[in-house]
């Protein structure tokens, strides 16, 4: 089946995936019109289908990329200010190209696909009066049902232009009655909670204005048909491959058409385009699913695994780690890290990660960021003795860094007080007593690259946790002119991407984990460079149910680092059984956030069993299909399931938060099994057909306590 077709007689483009059709058309006046997006409809002629979609108003006809000042009064995709200060823009079709595969663009994370994997349409629009061109790129991933979009603006005039807004993608949807809009929102230690509300006339949007994708709102929205479930119903998803400021908006107009737009947040953005210059947006990934929310998530998980930079490495292995942070905090030194390592004797842990506190003069969060050399008081013999000890105990050594930061009390600040982001005349705003390095400046990027490279070349380091613990404030830099200060936030994130690209490609043997005060930069941009992210600083198993369930809406299980923590949990005071903490973390990239020496002998003895279970299901975490079954946002229960690609194995986790009086037995209906095949429950030896497990359900024993979990491993006969 051709994935992209152009029909000259009707000037219509058809973008077809296995389960969706996307149609756009060049109108006679040259406006690029959005015609249809949804379930497959073949290549029918829809020229007149939506002619009166918005009453008789041709001015607010469906658009593929709306402008401002010529009659379309909805939220524009692009706003360009000319040298005379006007913003009246109008885009008309100029030409188009069909391209095999997916053209790469520079400096930003993106899906990478060869000619066999994808096909691309580039439609070039022009504003002949203002003198700029806009290329809309659509790359179709047929199997995954994803359409990757981005936009490039080029100044083809002789005068400077300023781009005030430029969406990565926009889509005008018609005839969607009774839809809801979903977002993933939260805060530190309660990230990516699911929220939905009806789409009503007006605009709904989520944004980040803090220079990072943020704890508050994930760069994602979905339109969800009212009544759709995890398994059924229509869903339109939209996510940005971006780690900076975003705006995701859904606007319903007077005629109930819905415009869904994704891009850099215009509040903190402007970009000057001199004659001949161009600007490329981050990529947005659209998906249509008629298989409910799981259908949407599985498409996103699949493109991430197959095409997103480091996540797409075929032989990717996520190590089992143990991390010092929650037990040792800033107090790491040779003596107690050595003891921490010895406490791991006999445990099948792959990597010991020494978190914050090992460098400069760091004893708390007030000093030393930027001084990435070993604290000689804490480690008088350098790091080699603890690295050797790790090896002796069968583990590799991992380390924490926060490369984008600078402390006022640091050698780096003494040498380069002007390297922090600051506004002349104001004391830079500090958060966690730290400031951010101005990564829009190439010499600062070079410095950080050199100092981190030195660390990684000096020592045998297998794993790096790359943290980022604050927002961007004092936005701007004296190294840009007055007319370019609006470029600062985007340039900052381009600097971060350059640094991540250089460091991760210089040290391909090192496993990198992203982190930002837990999950404040959990996005596809970071996942391009680092194949997992610390999901949250909250390791409470009960809170994690919502955090992991919500995160899985877009991001695959392997991308979520999930660790067993100690109890009572510092953030909640809650005490959950060791098994429960393990069960909730299993199914993601697994590890421990505790000192094994502080555990009871009984709990300690459970670690190797948990790790063995992790290894039994690890291929499903990395390459399987993930299903959400029962939502902790709607139920006191939570359940999810992994199924291997060949459907021969499955892993199910069911949790109950609070005990119910006189409860009913729960039958959890599984998904994705082969109906005729018999599956054995490995714990009991009972066998059932896939059909029974999917339709009659898996009987889950009644729990008589709060905070209970059960896991089930299923193997086909
Ligand atoms: C925030 C991270 O999320 C934690 O896991 C830990 O690494 C601390 N920073 C260290 O300062």
mmCIF file with all atom_site columns, C-alpha atoms in Angstrom, residues 12-210:
data_model
loop_
_atom_site.group_PDB
_atom_site.id
_atom_site.type_symbol
_atom_site.label_atom_id
_atom_site.label_alt_id
_atom_site.label_comp_id
_atom_site.label_asym_id
_atom_site.label_entity_id
_atom_site.label_seq_id
_atom_site.pdbx_PDB_ins_code
_atom_site.Cartn_x
_atom_site.Cartn_y
_atom_site.Cartn_z
_atom_site.occupancy
_atom_site.B_iso_or_equiv
_atom_site.pdbx_formal_charge
_atom_site.auth_seq_id
_atom_site.auth_comp_id
_atom_site.auth_asym_id
_atom_site.auth_atom_id
_atom_site.pdbx_PDB_model_num
ATOM 1   C CA . UNK A 1 12  ? -5.222  15.946 -2.571 1.00 0.00 ? 12  UNK A CA 1
ATOM 2   C CA . UNK A 1 13  ? -2.592  14.182 -0.463 1.00 0.00 ? 13  UNK A CA 1
ATOM 3   C CA . UNK A 1 14  ? -3.432  10.925 1.315  1.00 0.00 ? 14  UNK A CA 1
ATOM 4   C CA . UNK A 1 15  ? -1.172  9.838  4.161  1.00 0.00 ? 15  UNK A CA 1
ATOM 5   C CA . UNK A 1 16  ? -2.053  6.292  5.116  1.00 0.00 ? 16  UNK A CA 1
ATOM 6   C CA . UNK A 1 17  ? -0.941  4.194  8.051  1.00 0.00 ? 17  UNK A CA 1
ATOM 7   C CA . UNK A 1 18  ? -2.169  0.717  8.920  1.00 0.00 ? 18  UNK A CA 1
ATOM 8   C CA . UNK A 1 19  ? -5.018  2.163  10.991 1.00 0.00 ? 19  UNK A CA 1
ATOM 9   C CA . UNK A 1 20  ? -5.454  5.777  9.936  1.00 0.00 ? 20  UNK A CA 1
ATOM 10  C CA . UNK A 1 21  ? -5.870  8.119  7.010  1.00 0.00 ? 21  UNK A CA 1
ATOM 11  C CA . UNK A 1 22  ? -4.773  11.768 6.979  1.00 0.00 ? 22  UNK A CA 1
ATOM 12  C CA . UNK A 1 23  ? -5.942  13.920 4.078  1.00 0.00 ? 23  UNK A CA 1
ATOM 13  C CA . UNK A 1 24  ? -4.946  17.417 3.024  1.00 0.00 ? 24  UNK A CA 1
ATOM 14  C CA . UNK A 1 25  ? -5.734  19.324 -0.133 1.00 0.00 ? 25  UNK A CA 1
ATOM 15  C CA . UNK A 1 26  ? -4.513  22.351 -2.005 1.00 0.00 ? 26  UNK A CA 1
ATOM 16  C CA . UNK A 1 27  ? -7.511  24.601 -2.460 1.00 0.00 ? 27  UNK A CA 1
ATOM 17  C CA . UNK A 1 28  ? -7.965  26.514 -5.715 1.00 0.00 ? 28  UNK A CA 1
ATOM 18  C CA . UNK A 1 29  ? -6.802  29.706 -4.016 1.00 0.00 ? 29  UNK A CA 1
ATOM 19  C CA . UNK A 1 30  ? -3.667  27.911 -2.814 1.00 0.00 ? 30  UNK A CA 1
ATOM 20  C CA . UNK A 1 31  ? -4.651  27.606 0.853  1.00 0.00 ? 31  UNK A CA 1
ATOM 21  C CA . UNK A 1 32  ? -3.563  24.221 2.212  1.00 0.00 ? 32  UNK A CA 1
ATOM 22  C CA . UNK A 1 33  ? -6.719  22.735 3.642  1.00 0.00 ? 33  UNK A CA 1
ATOM 23  C CA . UNK A 1 34  ? -6.994  20.009 6.224  1.00 0.00 ? 34  UNK A CA 1
ATOM 24  C CA . UNK A 1 35  ? -9.578  17.519 4.995  1.00 0.00 ? 35  UNK A CA 1
ATOM 25  C CA . UNK A 1 36  ? -9.658  14.483 7.254  1.00 0.00 ? 36  UNK A CA 1
ATOM 26  C CA . UNK A 1 37  ? -7.818  12.575 9.984  1.00 0.00 ? 37  UNK A CA 1
ATOM 27  C CA . UNK A 1 38  ? -9.141  9.390  11.501 1.00 0.00 ? 38  UNK A CA 1
ATOM 28  C CA . UNK A 1 39  ? -9.932  5.755  10.738 1.00 0.00 ? 39  UNK A CA 1
ATOM 29  C CA . UNK A 1 40  ? -8.871  4.489  7.295  1.00 0.00 ? 40  UNK A CA 1
ATOM 30  C CA . UNK A 1 41  ? -11.220 5.686  4.545  1.00 0.00 ? 41  UNK A CA 1
ATOM 31  C CA . UNK A 1 42  ? -9.279  4.872  1.392  1.00 0.00 ? 42  UNK A CA 1
ATOM 32  C CA . UNK A 1 43  ? -8.694  7.616  -1.119 1.00 0.00 ? 43  UNK A CA 1
ATOM 33  C CA . UNK A 1 44  ? -12.207 8.889  -1.625 1.00 0.00 ? 44  UNK A CA 1
ATOM 34  C CA . UNK A 1 45  ? -12.688 12.311 -3.180 1.00 0.00 ? 45  UNK A CA 1
ATOM 35  C CA . UNK A 1 46  ? -13.650 14.520 -0.246 1.00 0.00 ? 46  UNK A CA 1
ATOM 36  C CA . UNK A 1 47  ? -13.310 17.812 -2.113 1.00 0.00 ? 47  UNK A CA 1
ATOM 37  C CA . UNK A 1 48  ? -16.818 18.975 -1.273 1.00 0.00 ? 48  UNK A CA 1
ATOM 38  C CA . UNK A 1 49  ? -17.298 16.944 1.843  1.00 0.00 ? 49  UNK A CA 1
ATOM 39  C CA . UNK A 1 50  ? -16.569 19.638 4.354  1.00 0.00 ? 50  UNK A CA 1
ATOM 40  C CA . UNK A 1 51  ? -17.547 22.611 2.176  1.00 0.00 ? 51  UNK A CA 1
ATOM 41  C CA . UNK A 1 52  ? -19.917 24.056 4.781  1.00 0.00 ? 52  UNK A CA 1
ATOM 42  C CA . UNK A 1 53  ? -18.126 22.790 7.786  1.00 0.00 ? 53  UNK A CA 1
ATOM 43  C CA . UNK A 1 54  ? -18.068 26.178 9.456  1.00 0.00 ? 54  UNK A CA 1
ATOM 44  C CA . UNK A 1 55  ? -21.443 27.555 8.414  1.00 0.00 ? 55  UNK A CA 1
ATOM 45  C CA . UNK A 1 56  ? -20.843 29.730 5.400  1.00 0.00 ? 56  UNK A CA 1
ATOM 46  C CA . UNK A 1 57  ? -17.656 31.245 6.632  1.00 0.00 ? 57  UNK A CA 1
ATOM 47  C CA . UNK A 1 58  ? -14.897 30.504 4.157  1.00 0.00 ? 58  UNK A CA 1
ATOM 48  C CA . UNK A 1 59  ? -12.547 32.577 6.308  1.00 0.00 ? 59  UNK A CA 1
ATOM 49  C CA . UNK A 1 60  ? -12.449 29.966 8.986  1.00 0.00 ? 60  UNK A CA 1
ATOM 50  C CA . UNK A 1 61  ? -12.355 26.993 6.684  1.00 0.00 ? 61  UNK A CA 1
ATOM 51  C CA . UNK A 1 62  ? -10.214 24.044 7.720  1.00 0.00 ? 62  UNK A CA 1
ATOM 52  C CA . UNK A 1 63  ? -6.530  24.892 7.510  1.00 0.00 ? 63  UNK A CA 1
ATOM 53  C CA . UNK A 1 64  ? -3.405  22.843 7.683  1.00 0.00 ? 64  UNK A CA 1
ATOM 54  C CA . UNK A 1 65  ? -1.308  25.681 9.050  1.00 0.00 ? 65  UNK A CA 1
ATOM 55  C CA . UNK A 1 66  ? -3.309  28.765 9.986  1.00 0.00 ? 66  UNK A CA 1
ATOM 56  C CA . UNK A 1 67  ? -2.030  32.328 9.967  1.00 0.00 ? 67  UNK A CA 1
ATOM 57  C CA . UNK A 1 68  ? -3.217  35.579 11.508 1.00 0.00 ? 68  UNK A CA 1
ATOM 58  C CA . UNK A 1 69  ? -4.611  38.776 10.031 1.00 0.00 ? 69  UNK A CA 1
ATOM 59  C CA . UNK A 1 70  ? -6.495  37.429 7.022  1.00 0.00 ? 70  UNK A CA 1
ATOM 60  C CA . UNK A 1 71  ? -9.709  36.165 8.540  1.00 0.00 ? 71  UNK A CA 1
ATOM 61  C CA . UNK A 1 72  ? -8.879  32.971 10.406 1.00 0.00 ? 72  UNK A CA 1
ATOM 62  C CA . UNK A 1 73  ? -9.335  34.150 13.984 1.00 0.00 ? 73  UNK A CA 1
ATOM 63  C CA . UNK A 1 74  ? -8.415  30.874 15.657 1.00 0.00 ? 74  UNK A CA 1
ATOM 64  C CA . UNK A 1 75  ? -5.089  30.249 17.300 1.00 0.00 ? 75  UNK A CA 1
ATOM 65  C CA . UNK A 1 76  ? -2.517  30.638 14.489 1.00 0.00 ? 76  UNK A CA 1
ATOM 66  C CA . UNK A 1 77  ? 0.211   28.132 13.735 1.00 0.00 ? 77  UNK A CA 1
ATOM 67  C CA . UNK A 1 78  ? 2.642   30.838 12.739 1.00 0.00 ? 78  UNK A CA 1
ATOM 68  C CA . UNK A 1 79  ? 3.072   34.540 13.412 1.00 0.00 ? 79  UNK A CA 1
ATOM 69  C CA . UNK A 1 80  ? 5.822   36.363 11.529 1.00 0.00 ? 80  UNK A CA 1
ATOM 70  C CA . UNK A 1 81  ? 6.559   40.043 12.123 1.00 0.00 ? 81  UNK A CA 1
ATOM 71  C CA . UNK A 1 82  ? 7.973   41.964 9.187  1.00 0.00 ? 82  UNK A CA 1
ATOM 72  C CA . UNK A 1 83  ? 10.573  44.726 9.406  1.00 0.00 ? 83  UNK A CA 1
ATOM 73  C CA . UNK A 1 84  ? 7.746   47.285 9.384  1.00 0.00 ? 84  UNK A CA 1
ATOM 74  C CA . UNK A 1 85  ? 6.271   45.711 12.509 1.00 0.00 ? 85  UNK A CA 1
ATOM 75  C CA . UNK A 1 86  ? 3.211   44.044 10.941 1.00 0.00 ? 86  UNK A CA 1
ATOM 76  C CA . UNK A 1 87  ? 2.001   40.512 11.477 1.00 0.00 ? 87  UNK A CA 1
ATOM 77  C CA . UNK A 1 88  ? -0.490  40.035 8.640  1.00 0.00 ? 88  UNK A CA 1
ATOM 78  C CA . UNK A 1 89  ? 0.490   36.646 7.267  1.00 0.00 ? 89  UNK A CA 1
ATOM 79  C CA . UNK A 1 90  ? -0.936  34.457 4.541  1.00 0.00 ? 90  UNK A CA 1
ATOM 80  C CA . UNK A 1 91  ? 0.464   31.172 3.305  1.00 0.00 ? 91  UNK A CA 1
ATOM 81  C CA . UNK A 1 92  ? -0.271  29.706 -0.114 1.00 0.00 ? 92  UNK A CA 1
ATOM 82  C CA . UNK A 1 93  ? 0.922   26.485 -1.686 1.00 0.00 ? 93  UNK A CA 1
ATOM 83  C CA . UNK A 1 94  ? 4.140   26.714 -3.685 1.00 0.00 ? 94  UNK A CA 1
ATOM 84  C CA . UNK A 1 95  ? 5.302   23.158 -4.339 1.00 0.00 ? 95  UNK A CA 1
ATOM 85  C CA . UNK A 1 96  ? 5.661   19.751 -2.758 1.00 0.00 ? 96  UNK A CA 1
ATOM 86  C CA . UNK A 1 97  ? 8.048   16.823 -2.723 1.00 0.00 ? 97  UNK A CA 1
ATOM 87  C CA . UNK A 1 98  ? 7.622   13.153 -1.872 1.00 0.00 ? 98  UNK A CA 1
ATOM 88  C CA . UNK A 1 99  ? 10.743  11.785 -0.205 1.00 0.00 ? 99  UNK A CA 1
ATOM 89  C CA . UNK A 1 100 ? 11.749  8.230  0.621  1.00 0.00 ? 100 UNK A CA 1
ATOM 90  C CA . UNK A 1 101 ? 12.618  7.685  4.280  1.00 0.00 ? 101 UNK A CA 1
ATOM 91  C CA . UNK A 1 102 ? 12.932  10.671 6.574  1.00 0.00 ? 102 UNK A CA 1
ATOM 92  C CA . UNK A 1 103 ? 15.301  13.605 6.045  1.00 0.00 ? 103 UNK A CA 1
ATOM 93  C CA . UNK A 1 104 ? 17.390  14.378 9.125  1.00 0.00 ? 104 UNK A CA 1
ATOM 94  C CA . UNK A 1 105 ? 17.576  17.850 10.550 1.00 0.00 ? 105 UNK A CA 1
ATOM 95  C CA . UNK A 1 106 ? 20.403  19.295 12.574 1.00 0.00 ? 106 UNK A CA 1
ATOM 96  C CA . UNK A 1 107 ? 20.795  19.870 16.270 1.00 0.00 ? 107 UNK A CA 1
ATOM 97  C CA . UNK A 1 108 ? 17.595  18.406 17.651 1.00 0.00 ? 108 UNK A CA 1
ATOM 98  C CA . UNK A 1 109 ? 16.321  15.012 18.720 1.00 0.00 ? 109 UNK A CA 1
ATOM 99  C CA . UNK A 1 110 ? 14.062  13.269 16.227 1.00 0.00 ? 110 UNK A CA 1
ATOM 100 C CA . UNK A 1 111 ? 12.874  9.907  14.990 1.00 0.00 ? 111 UNK A CA 1
ATOM 101 C CA . UNK A 1 112 ? 15.492  8.459  12.627 1.00 0.00 ? 112 UNK A CA 1
ATOM 102 C CA . UNK A 1 113 ? 14.171  6.261  9.844  1.00 0.00 ? 113 UNK A CA 1
ATOM 103 C CA . UNK A 1 114 ? 15.503  4.695  6.688  1.00 0.00 ? 114 UNK A CA 1
ATOM 104 C CA . UNK A 1 115 ? 13.806  4.319  3.321  1.00 0.00 ? 115 UNK A CA 1
ATOM 105 C CA . UNK A 1 116 ? 12.190  1.032  4.273  1.00 0.00 ? 116 UNK A CA 1
ATOM 106 C CA . UNK A 1 117 ? 10.703  2.411  7.466  1.00 0.00 ? 117 UNK A CA 1
ATOM 107 C CA . UNK A 1 118 ? 8.957   5.602  6.472  1.00 0.00 ? 118 UNK A CA 1
ATOM 108 C CA . UNK A 1 119 ? 8.043   8.053  3.727  1.00 0.00 ? 119 UNK A CA 1
ATOM 109 C CA . UNK A 1 120 ? 7.934   11.827 3.874  1.00 0.00 ? 120 UNK A CA 1
ATOM 110 C CA . UNK A 1 121 ? 5.874   14.553 2.289  1.00 0.00 ? 121 UNK A CA 1
ATOM 111 C CA . UNK A 1 122 ? 7.223   18.104 2.227  1.00 0.00 ? 122 UNK A CA 1
ATOM 112 C CA . UNK A 1 123 ? 4.704   20.776 1.320  1.00 0.00 ? 123 UNK A CA 1
ATOM 113 C CA . UNK A 1 124 ? 6.190   24.199 0.704  1.00 0.00 ? 124 UNK A CA 1
ATOM 114 C CA . UNK A 1 125 ? 3.963   27.200 1.411  1.00 0.00 ? 125 UNK A CA 1
ATOM 115 C CA . UNK A 1 126 ? 4.912   30.796 0.766  1.00 0.00 ? 126 UNK A CA 1
ATOM 116 C CA . UNK A 1 127 ? 3.943   34.225 1.921  1.00 0.00 ? 127 UNK A CA 1
ATOM 117 C CA . UNK A 1 128 ? 4.843   36.059 -1.244 1.00 0.00 ? 128 UNK A CA 1
ATOM 118 C CA . UNK A 1 129 ? 4.169   39.496 0.259  1.00 0.00 ? 129 UNK A CA 1
ATOM 119 C CA . UNK A 1 130 ? 6.244   39.120 3.426  1.00 0.00 ? 130 UNK A CA 1
ATOM 120 C CA . UNK A 1 131 ? 8.897   37.007 1.729  1.00 0.00 ? 131 UNK A CA 1
ATOM 121 C CA . UNK A 1 132 ? 9.159   33.775 3.638  1.00 0.00 ? 132 UNK A CA 1
ATOM 122 C CA . UNK A 1 133 ? 8.535   30.109 2.943  1.00 0.00 ? 133 UNK A CA 1
ATOM 123 C CA . UNK A 1 134 ? 7.293   27.415 5.239  1.00 0.00 ? 134 UNK A CA 1
ATOM 124 C CA . UNK A 1 135 ? 7.972   23.715 4.688  1.00 0.00 ? 135 UNK A CA 1
ATOM 125 C CA . UNK A 1 136 ? 5.604   21.343 6.428  1.00 0.00 ? 136 UNK A CA 1
ATOM 126 C CA . UNK A 1 137 ? 7.170   17.892 6.787  1.00 0.00 ? 137 UNK A CA 1
ATOM 127 C CA . UNK A 1 138 ? 5.011   14.804 7.326  1.00 0.00 ? 138 UNK A CA 1
ATOM 128 C CA . UNK A 1 139 ? 6.744   11.471 7.860  1.00 0.00 ? 139 UNK A CA 1
ATOM 129 C CA . UNK A 1 140 ? 4.442   8.483  7.862  1.00 0.00 ? 140 UNK A CA 1
ATOM 130 C CA . UNK A 1 141 ? 5.261   5.428  10.003 1.00 0.00 ? 141 UNK A CA 1
ATOM 131 C CA . UNK A 1 142 ? 2.823   2.942  8.605  1.00 0.00 ? 142 UNK A CA 1
ATOM 132 C CA . UNK A 1 143 ? 3.021   0.131  11.170 1.00 0.00 ? 143 UNK A CA 1
ATOM 133 C CA . UNK A 1 144 ? 3.112   2.352  14.229 1.00 0.00 ? 144 UNK A CA 1
ATOM 134 C CA . UNK A 1 145 ? 0.318   4.653  12.952 1.00 0.00 ? 145 UNK A CA 1
ATOM 135 C CA . UNK A 1 146 ? 2.439   7.679  13.732 1.00 0.00 ? 146 UNK A CA 1
ATOM 136 C CA . UNK A 1 147 ? 2.839   10.796 11.606 1.00 0.00 ? 147 UNK A CA 1
ATOM 137 C CA . UNK A 1 148 ? 5.900   12.832 12.565 1.00 0.00 ? 148 UNK A CA 1
ATOM 138 C CA . UNK A 1 149 ? 5.587   16.504 11.714 1.00 0.00 ? 149 UNK A CA 1
ATOM 139 C CA . UNK A 1 150 ? 7.848   19.495 11.847 1.00 0.00 ? 150 UNK A CA 1
ATOM 140 C CA . UNK A 1 151 ? 8.020   22.907 10.249 1.00 0.00 ? 151 UNK A CA 1
ATOM 141 C CA . UNK A 1 152 ? 10.839  24.875 8.703  1.00 0.00 ? 152 UNK A CA 1
ATOM 142 C CA . UNK A 1 153 ? 10.599  28.635 8.048  1.00 0.00 ? 153 UNK A CA 1
ATOM 143 C CA . UNK A 1 154 ? 12.958  30.349 5.597  1.00 0.00 ? 154 UNK A CA 1
ATOM 144 C CA . UNK A 1 155 ? 13.419  34.048 5.033  1.00 0.00 ? 155 UNK A CA 1
ATOM 145 C CA . UNK A 1 156 ? 13.580  34.473 1.258  1.00 0.00 ? 156 UNK A CA 1
ATOM 146 C CA . UNK A 1 157 ? 13.240  38.273 1.393  1.00 0.00 ? 157 UNK A CA 1
ATOM 147 C CA . UNK A 1 158 ? 15.873  40.972 1.605  1.00 0.00 ? 158 UNK A CA 1
ATOM 148 C CA . UNK A 1 159 ? 14.752  42.182 5.045  1.00 0.00 ? 159 UNK A CA 1
ATOM 149 C CA . UNK A 1 160 ? 14.911  40.678 8.505  1.00 0.00 ? 160 UNK A CA 1
ATOM 150 C CA . UNK A 1 161 ? 11.830  38.911 9.804  1.00 0.00 ? 161 UNK A CA 1
ATOM 151 C CA . UNK A 1 162 ? 10.938  37.892 13.339 1.00 0.00 ? 162 UNK A CA 1
ATOM 152 C CA . UNK A 1 163 ? 9.145   34.624 13.968 1.00 0.00 ? 163 UNK A CA 1
ATOM 153 C CA . UNK A 1 164 ? 6.915   35.122 17.022 1.00 0.00 ? 164 UNK A CA 1
ATOM 154 C CA . UNK A 1 165 ? 5.262   31.746 16.911 1.00 0.00 ? 165 UNK A CA 1
ATOM 155 C CA . UNK A 1 166 ? 5.824   28.623 14.858 1.00 0.00 ? 166 UNK A CA 1
ATOM 156 C CA . UNK A 1 167 ? 3.968   25.407 15.578 1.00 0.00 ? 167 UNK A CA 1
ATOM 157 C CA . UNK A 1 168 ? 5.500   22.025 14.946 1.00 0.00 ? 168 UNK A CA 1
ATOM 158 C CA . UNK A 1 169 ? 2.080   20.727 13.931 1.00 0.00 ? 169 UNK A CA 1
ATOM 159 C CA . UNK A 1 170 ? -1.541  21.760 13.862 1.00 0.00 ? 170 UNK A CA 1
ATOM 160 C CA . UNK A 1 171 ? -4.567  19.824 12.774 1.00 0.00 ? 171 UNK A CA 1
ATOM 161 C CA . UNK A 1 172 ? -8.167  21.025 12.291 1.00 0.00 ? 172 UNK A CA 1
ATOM 162 C CA . UNK A 1 173 ? -10.586 18.235 13.126 1.00 0.00 ? 173 UNK A CA 1
ATOM 163 C CA . UNK A 1 174 ? -14.236 18.331 12.142 1.00 0.00 ? 174 UNK A CA 1
ATOM 164 C CA . UNK A 1 175 ? -17.275 16.432 13.245 1.00 0.00 ? 175 UNK A CA 1
ATOM 165 C CA . UNK A 1 176 ? -15.749 15.278 16.531 1.00 0.00 ? 176 UNK A CA 1
ATOM 166 C CA . UNK A 1 177 ? -18.690 15.602 18.855 1.00 0.00 ? 177 UNK A CA 1
ATOM 167 C CA . UNK A 1 178 ? -18.312 14.809 22.528 1.00 0.00 ? 178 UNK A CA 1
ATOM 168 C CA . UNK A 1 179 ? -14.559 14.601 22.930 1.00 0.00 ? 179 UNK A CA 1
ATOM 169 C CA . UNK A 1 180 ? -12.400 15.115 25.971 1.00 0.00 ? 180 UNK A CA 1
ATOM 170 C CA . UNK A 1 181 ? -8.889  16.435 26.188 1.00 0.00 ? 181 UNK A CA 1
ATOM 171 C CA . UNK A 1 182 ? -6.296  14.572 28.214 1.00 0.00 ? 182 UNK A CA 1
ATOM 172 C CA . UNK A 1 183 ? -3.131  15.971 29.734 1.00 0.00 ? 183 UNK A CA 1
ATOM 173 C CA . UNK A 1 184 ? -0.433  14.622 32.042 1.00 0.00 ? 184 UNK A CA 1
ATOM 174 C CA . UNK A 1 185 ? 0.185   17.062 34.873 1.00 0.00 ? 185 UNK A CA 1
ATOM 175 C CA . UNK A 1 186 ? 1.771   17.200 38.273 1.00 0.00 ? 186 UNK A CA 1
ATOM 176 C CA . UNK A 1 187 ? 4.563   18.518 40.413 1.00 0.00 ? 187 UNK A CA 1
ATOM 177 C CA . UNK A 1 188 ? 7.746   17.250 42.001 1.00 0.00 ? 188 UNK A CA 1
ATOM 178 C CA . UNK A 1 189 ? 7.130   13.761 43.510 1.00 0.00 ? 189 UNK A CA 1
ATOM 179 C CA . UNK A 1 190 ? 3.724   13.474 41.815 1.00 0.00 ? 190 UNK A CA 1
ATOM 180 C CA . UNK A 1 191 ? 4.496   13.634 38.129 1.00 0.00 ? 191 UNK A CA 1
ATOM 181 C CA . UNK A 1 192 ? 2.271   12.881 35.113 1.00 0.00 ? 192 UNK A CA 1
ATOM 182 C CA . UNK A 1 193 ? -1.096  12.379 36.698 1.00 0.00 ? 193 UNK A CA 1
ATOM 183 C CA . UNK A 1 194 ? -3.847  11.881 34.145 1.00 0.00 ? 194 UNK A CA 1
ATOM 184 C CA . UNK A 1 195 ? -6.471  14.609 33.768 1.00 0.00 ? 195 UNK A CA 1
ATOM 185 C CA . UNK A 1 196 ? -9.311  14.812 31.284 1.00 0.00 ? 196 UNK A CA 1
ATOM 186 C CA . UNK A 1 197 ? -11.999 17.410 30.769 1.00 0.00 ? 197 UNK A CA 1
ATOM 187 C CA . UNK A 1 198 ? -14.576 18.001 28.032 1.00 0.00 ? 198 UNK A CA 1
ATOM 188 C CA . UNK A 1 199 ? -13.575 19.958 24.985 1.00 0.00 ? 199 UNK A CA 1
ATOM 189 C CA . UNK A 1 200 ? -15.780 23.048 25.017 1.00 0.00 ? 200 UNK A CA 1
ATOM 190 C CA . UNK A 1 201 ? -15.760 26.254 22.973 1.00 0.00 ? 201 UNK A CA 1
ATOM 191 C CA . UNK A 1 202 ? -12.610 28.178 23.788 1.00 0.00 ? 202 UNK A CA 1
ATOM 192 C CA . UNK A 1 203 ? -9.002  27.133 24.246 1.00 0.00 ? 203 UNK A CA 1
ATOM 193 C CA . UNK A 1 204 ? -7.473  24.596 26.561 1.00 0.00 ? 204 UNK A CA 1
ATOM 194 C CA . UNK A 1 205 ? -3.722  24.554 26.766 1.00 0.00 ? 205 UNK A CA 1
ATOM 195 C CA . UNK A 1 206 ? -0.850  23.199 28.786 1.00 0.00 ? 206 UNK A CA 1
ATOM 196 C CA . UNK A 1 207 ? 2.482   24.921 28.675 1.00 0.00 ? 207 UNK A CA 1
ATOM 197 C CA . UNK A 1 208 ? 5.941   25.077 30.062 1.00 0.00 ? 208 UNK A CA 1
ATOM 198 C CA . UNK A 1 209 ? 7.617   28.449 30.488 1.00 0.00 ? 209 UNK A CA 1
ATOM 199 C CA . UNK A 1 210 ? 10.440  27.271 32.706 1.00 0.00 ? 210 UNK A CA 1
#
